[in-house]
């Protein structure tokens, strides 16, 4: 398995339908514990250590989880280690003040499509 998800329960269900495992979190503390397990190689409620050759390549987190993780997530992303982190909007849509992908593309190329 190359992908793992941390976010709300509804999106976790959707990701499980396509074969991506993960954990549902409701608080900043739960998000920090889940991220800590992923970044140290421990996954699951039993906190079993993954075999050396098993690593997640991509960690998918909701914007809310990314906000809860704050500088911890930024430091991880700047370290260049796996898993790579991808932020997606939560089940209720993008957080206020966050740019959508289309907005970022428009800003980068200067063309409105």
CSV table of C-alpha atoms in Angstrom, one decimal:
chain,number,residue,atom,x,y,z
A,1,UNK,CA,0.0,0.0,0.0
A,2,UNK,CA,1.4,3.3,-1.0
A,3,UNK,CA,-1.3,5.8,0.2
A,4,UNK,CA,-2.6,6.6,3.6
A,5,UNK,CA,-5.4,9.1,4.6
A,6,UNK,CA,-5.9,11.2,7.7
A,7,UNK,CA,-9.1,13.2,7.9
A,8,UNK,CA,-12.8,13.0,8.6
A,9,UNK,CA,-14.8,9.7,8.8
A,10,UNK,CA,-16.9,10.4,5.7
A,11,UNK,CA,-13.9,10.8,3.4
A,12,UNK,CA,-12.1,7.9,5.0
A,13,UNK,CA,-15.0,5.7,4.0
A,14,UNK,CA,-14.7,7.0,0.4
A,15,UNK,CA,-11.0,6.3,0.3
A,16,UNK,CA,-11.5,2.8,1.7
A,17,UNK,CA,-13.8,2.1,-1.2
A,18,UNK,CA,-10.9,2.7,-3.6
A,19,UNK,CA,-8.5,0.7,-1.5
A,20,UNK,CA,-6.7,3.4,0.5
A,21,UNK,CA,-6.4,2.8,4.2
A,22,UNK,CA,-6.4,5.6,6.8
A,23,UNK,CA,-7.7,6.9,10.1
A,24,UNK,CA,-10.5,9.2,11.0
A,25,UNK,CA,-9.6,12.0,13.4
A,26,UNK,CA,-11.9,14.6,15.1
A,27,UNK,CA,-9.4,16.6,17.1
A,28,UNK,CA,-5.9,18.2,16.7
A,29,UNK,CA,-4.6,15.7,19.3
A,30,UNK,CA,-5.8,12.7,17.4
A,31,UNK,CA,-4.4,14.2,14.2
A,32,UNK,CA,-1.0,14.7,15.8
A,33,UNK,CA,-0.9,11.1,17.2
A,34,UNK,CA,-1.9,9.7,13.8
A,35,UNK,CA,0.7,11.7,12.0
A,36,UNK,CA,3.3,10.7,14.5
A,37,UNK,CA,2.6,7.0,13.9
A,38,UNK,CA,2.9,7.5,10.1
A,39,UNK,CA,6.1,9.5,10.3
A,40,UNK,CA,7.8,7.0,12.6
A,41,UNK,CA,6.5,3.9,10.7
A,42,UNK,CA,3.9,2.8,13.2
A,43,UNK,CA,0.4,2.4,11.8
A,44,UNK,CA,-3.0,1.2,13.1
A,45,UNK,CA,-4.7,1.1,16.4
A,46,UNK,CA,-2.4,-1.7,17.6
A,47,UNK,CA,0.6,0.5,16.8
A,48,UNK,CA,2.4,-2.3,15.1
A,49,UNK,CA,5.7,-1.4,13.6
A,50,UNK,CA,5.7,-1.7,9.8
A,51,UNK,CA,8.3,-4.0,8.2
A,52,UNK,CA,11.4,-2.1,6.9
A,53,UNK,CA,10.3,-2.5,3.3
A,54,UNK,CA,6.8,-1.2,3.9
A,55,UNK,CA,6.5,2.6,3.7
A,56,UNK,CA,3.7,4.9,2.6
A,57,UNK,CA,4.7,7.1,-0.3
A,58,UNK,CA,1.8,9.6,-0.2
A,59,UNK,CA,-0.1,10.8,2.9
A,60,UNK,CA,-3.4,12.4,2.0
A,61,UNK,CA,-4.7,14.9,4.7
A,62,UNK,CA,-7.6,17.2,4.8
A,63,UNK,CA,-7.0,21.0,5.0
A,64,UNK,CA,-8.3,20.9,8.6
A,65,UNK,CA,-5.8,18.2,9.6
A,66,UNK,CA,-3.0,20.2,7.9
A,67,UNK,CA,-4.0,23.2,9.9
A,68,UNK,CA,-4.0,21.2,13.2
A,69,UNK,CA,-0.6,19.8,12.4
A,70,UNK,CA,0.8,23.3,11.6
A,71,UNK,CA,4.6,23.7,11.7
A,72,UNK,CA,5.1,19.9,12.3
A,73,UNK,CA,3.6,19.3,8.9
A,74,UNK,CA,5.6,22.1,7.3
A,75,UNK,CA,8.9,20.8,8.8
A,76,UNK,CA,8.1,17.3,7.5
A,77,UNK,CA,7.4,18.5,4.0
A,78,UNK,CA,10.6,20.5,3.9
A,79,UNK,CA,12.6,17.5,5.1
A,80,UNK,CA,12.1,15.7,1.8
A,81,UNK,CA,11.2,12.4,3.5
A,82,UNK,CA,8.4,10.0,2.6
A,83,UNK,CA,5.5,10.1,2.8
A,84,UNK,CA,4.9,13.1,0.6
A,85,UNK,CA,1.9,15.1,1.9
A,86,UNK,CA,-1.1,16.1,-0.2
A,87,UNK,CA,-3.8,18.4,1.2
A,88,UNK,CA,-7.3,18.1,0.0
A,89,UNK,CA,-10.5,19.9,1.0
A,90,UNK,CA,-12.6,18.3,3.6
A,91,UNK,CA,-16.1,16.9,3.1
A,92,UNK,CA,-17.6,20.4,3.5
A,93,UNK,CA,-15.3,22.0,0.9
A,94,UNK,CA,-12.3,24.2,1.0
A,95,UNK,CA,-11.5,26.1,4.2
A,96,UNK,CA,-12.0,29.8,4.0
A,97,UNK,CA,-9.0,31.7,2.7
A,98,UNK,CA,-7.5,28.6,1.0
A,99,UNK,CA,-6.8,28.7,-2.7
A,100,UNK,CA,-8.3,26.1,-4.9
A,101,UNK,CA,-6.0,24.3,-7.5
A,102,UNK,CA,-7.7,26.3,-10.3
A,103,UNK,CA,-7.0,29.6,-8.4
A,104,UNK,CA,-3.3,28.6,-8.0
A,105,UNK,CA,-3.0,27.8,-11.7
A,106,UNK,CA,-4.7,31.0,-12.8
A,107,UNK,CA,-2.3,33.0,-10.5
A,108,UNK,CA,0.7,31.1,-11.8
A,109,UNK,CA,0.0,31.5,-15.5
A,110,UNK,CA,-2.0,34.7,-15.4
A,111,UNK,CA,-4.8,33.3,-17.7
A,112,UNK,CA,-8.4,32.9,-16.7
A,113,UNK,CA,-10.0,30.0,-18.3
